């Protein structure tokens, strides 16, 4: 399909080739009609299922923005586990199927995070202007598309100086999750030598928690999936460089002597392990709970193993442990101003070089990129070890 075939026949279209003007400048003249319509492409699904079975690429057009509407061009959009779960239909909150994009059957657009550039703003928009960068204020925006149109109330402006689109586009979920879990359930005391323990420590949340914990003076035990040989040692060094006090594998956590090791690390138990962060579930989560000090909290924010966590009665009766859950989507909806504050603080740390990015695998998305390449990248997030978080990086769209 040509780039000008998606707008209805009565609209006369202008040609809009991209051309290089210098080594550092790209003339991004957008494909628009004489009436200001912008063409867009979106990954969509019309039913729930595995990404490879239900995702397709849909081309449509956006009318000029009016009132407080904004026309946005996507710069970078990550591929998060929650995005996949929404496509599969297993996530607690699911985007509604609608006919807003003009699809033959009602459809939904996946994706909850992204960094966008404001291409145009309606006359009533006051919080942003053309050229600004914005991110989603709430989840469920549907970010896996080249362009979209939303009300200005649904996005937050970010100061783009010193940032890449991928950095801005991945700040709203993982770092915020780590920040809130470290602050909201237990008041850890750095002066007393308090510890926290977490599984999934190589994830985006895990890496953020390690760095924030180091910044705030908390010691921590980082639990990761078993990796063979040098690969495991490399990951261990990487997490230690970020600020992990101890890095252990799931096999080590499940071993009989793990509690003895923790006792040794904590000065014979004089320093308390007061918080556990769990995104795995099953036996590894129970093993973490066993090394918590009395009165501590275990916070669950994921269940990657899809296995239930068994809680022995003694943990409740004799150790008075508290088991909490945290869902950043719900928290963000209830605390938009606090989310904006946390996002701003993390972005400031990134600009100063005080917060390292989660490793990413860029998935280029140009206007000419086909369905197969995009769907393969999404499906690939479900398969084995990955070198980093997948991120759609948008080029000439």
Short mmCIF file of C-alpha atoms in Angstrom, two decimals:
data_model
loop_
_atom_site.label_atom_id
_atom_site.label_comp_id
_atom_site.label_asym_id
_atom_site.label_seq_id
_atom_site.Cartn_x
_atom_site.Cartn_y
_atom_site.Cartn_z
CA UNK A 1 0.00 0.00 0.00
CA UNK A 2 1.39 3.41 -0.87
CA UNK A 3 1.82 6.13 1.70
CA UNK A 4 -0.97 8.18 0.21
CA UNK A 5 -3.61 5.55 -0.30
CA UNK A 6 -5.08 5.48 3.16
CA UNK A 7 -6.94 8.78 3.05
CA UNK A 8 -10.24 8.77 1.23
CA UNK A 9 -10.21 9.62 -2.47
CA UNK A 10 -11.68 13.18 -2.30
CA UNK A 11 -8.65 14.40 -0.34
CA UNK A 12 -5.85 15.59 -2.63
CA UNK A 13 -2.52 14.62 -1.13
CA UNK A 14 0.84 16.28 -1.23
CA UNK A 15 4.01 14.36 -1.94
CA UNK A 16 6.20 14.01 1.11
CA UNK A 17 9.55 12.29 0.56
CA UNK A 18 12.09 12.25 3.37
CA UNK A 19 15.42 13.69 2.38
CA UNK A 20 18.74 14.28 4.05
CA UNK A 21 19.75 17.92 4.25
CA UNK A 22 23.02 17.36 6.10
CA UNK A 23 24.74 14.70 8.16
CA UNK A 24 23.06 15.96 11.30
CA UNK A 25 19.71 17.14 9.98
CA UNK A 26 16.83 15.09 8.67
CA UNK A 27 14.02 16.79 6.81
CA UNK A 28 10.99 14.97 8.20
CA UNK A 29 8.27 16.38 5.97
CA UNK A 30 5.23 14.39 7.01
CA UNK A 31 2.77 12.70 4.72
CA UNK A 32 -0.29 14.95 5.05
CA UNK A 33 -3.17 16.00 2.86
CA UNK A 34 -3.95 19.53 1.79
CA UNK A 35 -6.44 19.58 4.68
CA UNK A 36 -3.81 18.67 7.28
CA UNK A 37 -4.62 14.98 7.75
CA UNK A 38 -1.69 12.90 9.07
CA UNK A 39 -1.19 9.27 8.11
CA UNK A 40 -0.43 6.74 10.81
CA UNK A 41 0.26 3.05 11.23
CA UNK A 42 -0.77 1.05 14.30
CA UNK A 43 -0.24 -2.48 15.49
CA UNK A 44 -3.71 -3.74 16.35
CA UNK A 45 -5.55 -6.85 17.49
CA UNK A 46 -9.24 -7.68 17.20
CA UNK A 47 -9.22 -10.62 19.56
CA UNK A 48 -7.01 -11.89 22.36
CA UNK A 49 -4.33 -14.49 21.75
CA UNK A 50 -0.62 -14.95 21.14
CA UNK A 51 0.95 -11.88 19.46
CA UNK A 52 2.01 -13.88 16.38
CA UNK A 53 -1.58 -14.99 15.86
CA UNK A 54 -3.54 -11.79 16.46
CA UNK A 55 -1.38 -8.73 15.70
CA UNK A 56 -1.61 -6.91 12.38
CA UNK A 57 -0.56 -3.53 11.00
CA UNK A 58 -3.31 -1.03 10.19
CA UNK A 59 -2.92 2.23 8.24
CA UNK A 60 -5.27 5.13 8.95
CA UNK A 61 -5.40 8.93 9.07
CA UNK A 62 -5.67 11.57 11.79
CA UNK A 63 -7.55 14.82 11.33
CA UNK A 64 -6.00 18.14 12.42
CA UNK A 65 -6.24 18.61 16.22
CA UNK A 66 -8.79 21.01 17.66
CA UNK A 67 -9.63 22.30 21.12
CA UNK A 68 -7.24 20.58 23.60
CA UNK A 69 -6.29 17.69 21.32
CA UNK A 70 -2.68 16.92 20.40
CA UNK A 71 -1.29 15.07 17.39
CA UNK A 72 1.73 13.08 18.54
CA UNK A 73 4.49 11.25 16.71
CA UNK A 74 5.90 8.27 18.59
CA UNK A 75 9.67 8.36 19.12
CA UNK A 76 10.20 5.23 21.26
CA UNK A 77 7.88 2.65 22.83
CA UNK A 78 9.02 -0.29 25.00
CA UNK A 79 7.67 -3.83 24.89
CA UNK A 80 6.71 -4.64 28.47
CA UNK A 81 5.41 -7.97 29.87
CA UNK A 82 2.11 -6.26 30.74
CA UNK A 83 1.69 -5.29 27.08
CA UNK A 84 1.97 -8.95 26.06
CA UNK A 85 -0.45 -10.03 28.79
CA UNK A 86 -3.00 -7.50 27.53
CA UNK A 87 -2.74 -8.95 24.02
CA UNK A 88 -3.18 -12.43 25.47
CA UNK A 89 -6.20 -11.26 27.48
CA UNK A 90 -4.70 -12.30 30.83
CA UNK A 91 -4.02 -8.86 32.32
CA UNK A 92 -6.44 -7.38 34.89
CA UNK A 93 -7.05 -4.24 32.80
CA UNK A 94 -7.63 -4.67 29.08
CA UNK A 95 -7.93 -1.95 26.41
CA UNK A 96 -11.45 -1.88 24.96
CA UNK A 97 -12.05 -2.95 21.38
CA UNK A 98 -13.33 0.08 19.45
CA UNK A 99 -13.94 1.24 15.89
CA UNK A 100 -12.06 4.52 16.34
CA UNK A 101 -9.34 3.53 13.85
CA UNK A 102 -11.82 2.52 11.17
CA UNK A 103 -10.93 -1.18 11.27
CA UNK A 104 -13.45 -3.65 9.82
CA UNK A 105 -13.83 -5.21 13.30
CA UNK A 106 -13.44 -3.38 16.62
CA UNK A 107 -9.75 -3.31 17.54
CA UNK A 108 -7.30 -2.29 20.26
CA UNK A 109 -3.76 -0.92 20.11
CA UNK A 110 -1.26 -2.47 22.55
CA UNK A 111 1.44 -0.61 24.46
CA UNK A 112 1.41 1.41 27.68
CA UNK A 113 4.61 3.44 27.60
CA UNK A 114 6.25 5.70 25.04
CA UNK A 115 7.94 9.00 24.37
CA UNK A 116 6.15 11.22 21.87
CA UNK A 117 6.87 14.45 20.03
CA UNK A 118 4.04 16.96 19.73
CA UNK A 119 3.46 17.55 16.02
CA UNK A 120 0.44 19.83 16.36
CA UNK A 121 -1.80 21.17 19.13
CA UNK A 122 -5.38 22.39 19.14
CA UNK A 123 -6.07 26.04 19.88
CA UNK A 124 -7.17 25.23 23.42
CA UNK A 125 -4.04 23.31 24.44
CA UNK A 126 -1.99 25.21 27.02
CA UNK A 127 0.36 22.70 28.71
CA UNK A 128 2.46 21.77 25.67
CA UNK A 129 3.40 23.11 22.27
CA UNK A 130 4.75 21.83 18.98
CA UNK A 131 8.12 20.13 19.37
CA UNK A 132 7.70 19.21 23.05
CA UNK A 133 8.26 15.67 24.28
CA UNK A 134 5.51 14.01 26.31
CA UNK A 135 4.87 10.64 27.97
CA UNK A 136 1.65 8.93 28.97
CA UNK A 137 0.13 10.11 32.24
CA UNK A 138 -1.79 6.83 32.63
CA UNK A 139 -1.42 3.34 31.21
CA UNK A 140 -3.67 2.04 28.44
CA UNK A 141 -2.85 4.75 25.89
CA UNK A 142 -2.03 2.28 23.12
CA UNK A 143 1.49 3.29 22.16
CA UNK A 144 2.55 0.80 19.48
CA UNK A 145 1.81 3.14 16.58
CA UNK A 146 3.57 5.80 14.59
CA UNK A 147 1.15 8.61 15.47
CA UNK A 148 -1.87 9.17 17.67
CA UNK A 149 -4.18 11.91 18.82
CA UNK A 150 -5.07 12.46 22.49
CA UNK A 151 -6.28 15.16 24.82
CA UNK A 152 -3.47 17.08 26.51
CA UNK A 153 -4.76 15.91 29.91
CA UNK A 154 -3.59 12.37 29.12
CA UNK A 155 0.11 13.18 28.78
CA UNK A 156 2.94 14.68 30.82
CA UNK A 157 5.48 17.05 29.30
CA UNK A 158 9.11 16.12 29.91
CA UNK A 159 12.13 18.34 29.42
CA UNK A 160 13.96 16.59 26.57
CA UNK A 161 17.38 18.16 27.10
CA UNK A 162 19.95 15.50 28.02
CA UNK A 163 17.64 12.57 27.27
CA UNK A 164 17.13 10.02 24.53
CA UNK A 165 13.59 9.06 23.50
CA UNK A 166 14.13 5.55 24.89
CA UNK A 167 15.11 6.98 28.29
CA UNK A 168 12.05 9.20 28.45
CA UNK A 169 9.81 6.48 27.07
CA UNK A 170 10.71 3.86 29.70
CA UNK A 171 10.61 5.98 32.86
CA UNK A 172 6.91 5.80 33.72
CA UNK A 173 6.57 2.16 34.82
CA UNK A 174 9.71 0.35 36.00
CA UNK A 175 11.55 3.11 37.91
CA UNK A 176 8.28 4.33 39.41
CA UNK A 177 7.42 0.78 40.53
CA UNK A 178 10.81 0.36 42.21
CA UNK A 179 10.66 3.78 43.86
CA UNK A 180 7.20 3.25 45.37
CA UNK A 181 7.90 -0.27 46.63
CA UNK A 182 11.08 0.86 48.39
CA UNK A 183 9.30 3.82 50.00
CA UNK A 184 5.68 2.89 50.64
CA UNK A 185 5.66 -0.36 52.63
CA UNK A 186 8.59 -0.24 55.06
CA UNK A 187 10.70 2.70 56.14
CA UNK A 188 14.15 1.22 55.66
CA UNK A 189 16.85 2.68 57.89
CA UNK A 190 20.19 3.04 56.13
CA UNK A 191 21.95 4.01 59.36
CA UNK A 192 20.82 0.76 60.98
CA UNK A 193 22.09 -1.25 58.01
CA UNK A 194 18.68 -2.41 56.76
CA UNK A 195 18.53 -4.76 53.76
CA UNK A 196 16.03 -5.67 51.09
CA UNK A 197 15.98 -8.78 48.90
CA UNK A 198 14.45 -9.08 45.44
CA UNK A 199 14.03 -11.64 42.70
CA UNK A 200 13.94 -10.73 39.04
CA UNK A 201 16.84 -8.42 39.84
CA UNK A 202 17.93 -8.22 36.21
CA UNK A 203 14.57 -6.79 35.14
CA UNK A 204 13.88 -3.11 34.60
CA UNK A 205 12.29 -2.84 38.04
CA UNK A 206 15.10 -4.85 39.61
CA UNK A 207 17.85 -2.69 38.16
CA UNK A 208 16.01 0.45 39.21
CA UNK A 209 15.58 -0.87 42.76
CA UNK A 210 19.29 -1.70 43.00
CA UNK A 211 20.28 1.82 41.93
CA UNK A 212 17.74 3.59 44.11
CA UNK A 213 18.66 1.38 47.05
CA UNK A 214 22.32 2.28 46.65
CA UNK A 215 21.42 5.96 46.37
CA UNK A 216 19.43 5.80 49.61
CA UNK A 217 21.97 3.64 51.45
CA UNK A 218 20.08 0.33 51.56
CA UNK A 219 21.95 -2.95 51.31
CA UNK A 220 20.37 -5.52 49.04
CA UNK A 221 20.40 -9.11 47.83
CA UNK A 222 19.74 -9.46 44.10
CA UNK A 223 18.32 -12.81 42.99
CA UNK A 224 18.57 -13.74 39.29
CA UNK A 225 17.73 -16.77 37.18
CA UNK A 226 20.56 -19.27 36.77
CA UNK A 227 22.89 -18.55 33.88
CA UNK A 228 25.74 -20.83 32.80
CA UNK A 229 29.43 -20.05 33.22
CA UNK A 230 30.81 -16.70 32.18
CA UNK A 231 27.35 -15.37 31.29
CA UNK A 232 26.32 -15.68 34.92
CA UNK A 233 29.53 -14.10 36.19
CA UNK A 234 29.16 -11.20 33.76
CA UNK A 235 25.63 -10.49 34.97
CA UNK A 236 26.76 -10.70 38.58
CA UNK A 237 29.49 -8.10 38.00
CA UNK A 238 27.05 -5.90 36.11
CA UNK A 239 24.52 -5.83 38.96
CA UNK A 240 27.25 -5.32 41.55
CA UNK A 241 28.46 -2.33 39.56
CA UNK A 242 24.92 -0.92 39.74
CA UNK A 243 24.90 -1.27 43.52
CA UNK A 244 23.86 -4.81 44.44
CA UNK A 245 25.44 -5.85 47.73
CA UNK A 246 25.09 -9.57 46.99
CA UNK A 247 24.02 -11.32 43.78
CA UNK A 248 22.78 -14.91 43.97
CA UNK A 249 21.01 -17.35 41.65
CA UNK A 250 17.62 -18.92 42.24
CA UNK A 251 19.38 -22.23 42.88
CA UNK A 252 21.38 -20.63 45.68
CA UNK A 253 18.24 -19.11 47.19
CA UNK A 254 16.53 -22.51 47.23
CA UNK A 255 19.55 -24.22 48.86
CA UNK A 256 19.39 -25.24 52.52
CA UNK A 257 22.31 -23.02 53.51
CA UNK A 258 20.91 -19.78 52.07
CA UNK A 259 19.57 -18.59 55.43
CA UNK A 260 23.01 -19.18 56.98
CA UNK A 261 24.63 -17.09 54.25
CA UNK A 262 22.19 -14.23 54.84
CA UNK A 263 22.87 -14.40 58.57
CA UNK A 264 26.59 -14.11 57.87
CA UNK A 265 26.11 -11.16 55.48
CA UNK A 266 23.96 -9.31 58.02
CA UNK A 267 26.45 -9.56 60.87
CA UNK A 268 24.86 -12.53 62.55
CA UNK A 269 21.40 -11.12 62.00
CA UNK A 270 22.12 -7.78 63.71
CA UNK A 271 21.14 -6.02 60.48
CA UNK A 272 17.54 -6.64 59.45
CA UNK A 273 16.24 -7.85 56.07
CA UNK A 274 13.02 -5.87 56.23
CA UNK A 275 11.65 -5.94 52.68
CA UNK A 276 11.33 -8.43 49.82
CA UNK A 277 10.27 -7.53 46.28
CA UNK A 278 8.73 -10.41 44.33
CA UNK A 279 7.97 -10.62 40.61
CA UNK A 280 8.46 -14.38 40.21
CA UNK A 281 6.25 -16.23 42.71
CA UNK A 282 6.43 -19.94 43.48
CA UNK A 283 9.21 -21.47 45.57
CA UNK A 284 11.76 -18.68 44.95
CA UNK A 285 9.38 -16.17 46.55
CA UNK A 286 8.78 -18.39 49.57
CA UNK A 287 12.54 -18.84 49.94
CA UNK A 288 13.00 -15.06 50.07
CA UNK A 289 10.30 -14.77 52.72
CA UNK A 290 12.17 -17.26 54.91
CA UNK A 291 15.11 -14.88 55.35
CA UNK A 292 13.02 -11.83 56.24
CA UNK A 293 13.29 -10.43 59.75
CA UNK A 294 10.20 -10.47 62.00
CA UNK A 295 7.62 -7.84 61.12
CA UNK A 296 8.92 -7.39 57.57
CA UNK A 297 7.00 -7.05 54.30
CA UNK A 298 7.05 -9.04 51.06
CA UNK A 299 5.63 -7.04 48.16
CA UNK A 300 4.49 -8.88 45.04
CA UNK A 301 4.29 -6.96 41.76
CA UNK A 302 4.50 -9.81 39.25
CA UNK A 303 4.24 -13.57 38.85
CA UNK A 304 6.53 -14.56 35.99
CA UNK A 305 6.71 -18.21 37.01
CA UNK A 306 2.89 -18.42 37.02
CA UNK A 307 3.25 -20.53 40.16
CA UNK A 308 1.43 -19.79 43.43
CA UNK A 309 3.46 -18.79 46.45
CA UNK A 310 2.97 -20.97 49.51
CA UNK A 311 3.07 -19.17 52.84
CA UNK A 312 3.79 -21.38 55.86
CA UNK A 313 1.64 -20.49 58.84
CA UNK A 314 4.72 -19.85 60.97
CA UNK A 315 5.64 -16.84 58.85
CA UNK A 316 2.35 -15.26 59.84
CA UNK A 317 2.07 -16.45 63.43
CA UNK A 318 5.62 -16.30 64.72
CA UNK A 319 7.34 -13.82 62.40
CA UNK A 320 4.33 -11.58 61.77
CA UNK A 321 5.31 -11.11 58.15
CA UNK A 322 3.08 -8.94 55.96
CA UNK A 323 2.37 -9.89 52.34
CA UNK A 324 1.42 -6.96 50.11
CA UNK A 325 0.73 -6.40 46.43
CA UNK A 326 1.60 -3.43 44.25
CA UNK A 327 0.19 -2.50 40.83
CA UNK A 328 1.79 0.62 39.41
CA UNK A 329 -1.10 1.26 36.99
CA UNK A 330 -3.60 1.58 39.81
CA UNK A 331 -1.18 3.62 41.92
CA UNK A 332 -0.48 6.02 39.04
CA UNK A 333 -4.18 6.60 38.39
CA UNK A 334 -4.69 7.45 42.06
CA UNK A 335 -1.55 9.60 42.44
CA UNK A 336 -0.88 11.45 39.13
CA UNK A 337 0.92 14.37 40.78
CA UNK A 338 3.20 12.10 42.79
CA UNK A 339 3.95 10.06 39.67
CA UNK A 340 4.97 13.25 37.89
CA UNK A 341 7.29 14.10 40.79
CA UNK A 342 8.93 10.66 40.75
CA UNK A 343 9.31 10.70 36.96
CA UNK A 344 10.93 14.12 37.15
CA UNK A 345 13.34 12.98 39.86
CA UNK A 346 14.42 9.89 37.90
CA UNK A 347 14.91 11.88 34.69
CA UNK A 348 17.08 14.37 36.59
CA UNK A 349 19.23 11.46 37.80
CA UNK A 350 19.54 10.17 34.24
CA UNK A 351 20.66 13.59 32.97
CA UNK A 352 23.33 13.74 35.69
CA UNK A 353 24.59 10.24 34.92
CA UNK A 354 23.38 8.96 38.29
CA UNK A 355 20.92 6.38 36.94
CA UNK A 356 21.86 3.85 34.26
CA UNK A 357 19.49 2.68 31.56
CA UNK A 358 18.15 -0.83 31.47
CA UNK A 359 19.83 -2.65 28.54
CA UNK A 360 17.60 -2.43 25.49
CA UNK A 361 17.27 -4.12 22.13
CA UNK A 362 16.15 -1.56 19.58
CA UNK A 363 13.49 -2.60 17.10
CA UNK A 364 13.53 -0.10 14.19
CA UNK A 365 10.12 1.04 12.99
CA UNK A 366 10.19 3.00 9.74
CA UNK A 367 7.17 3.79 7.59
CA UNK A 368 8.19 0.95 5.28
CA UNK A 369 8.66 -1.61 8.09
CA UNK A 370 6.35 -4.56 7.53
CA UNK A 371 4.03 -6.45 9.83
CA UNK A 372 6.25 -9.52 10.07
CA UNK A 373 9.27 -7.69 11.45
CA UNK A 374 7.23 -5.93 14.12
CA UNK A 375 5.25 -9.00 15.17
CA UNK A 376 8.39 -11.15 15.30
CA UNK A 377 9.96 -8.64 17.68
CA UNK A 378 6.92 -8.75 19.97
CA UNK A 379 6.74 -12.55 19.92
CA UNK A 380 10.46 -12.72 20.63
CA UNK A 381 9.98 -11.13 24.04
CA UNK A 382 8.40 -14.41 25.16
CA UNK A 383 11.35 -16.59 24.21
CA UNK A 384 14.27 -17.35 26.53
CA UNK A 385 16.96 -14.99 27.76
CA UNK A 386 17.11 -11.60 26.11
CA UNK A 387 19.98 -9.15 25.86
CA UNK A 388 17.70 -6.31 26.92
CA UNK A 389 14.21 -4.86 26.90
CA UNK A 390 12.75 -4.56 23.44
CA UNK A 391 12.01 -0.98 22.39
CA UNK A 392 10.39 0.20 19.18
CA UNK A 393 12.52 3.08 17.92
CA UNK A 394 10.72 5.13 15.29
CA UNK A 395 12.61 6.57 12.36
CA UNK A 396 11.16 8.08 9.21
CA UNK A 397 7.45 7.82 9.92
#
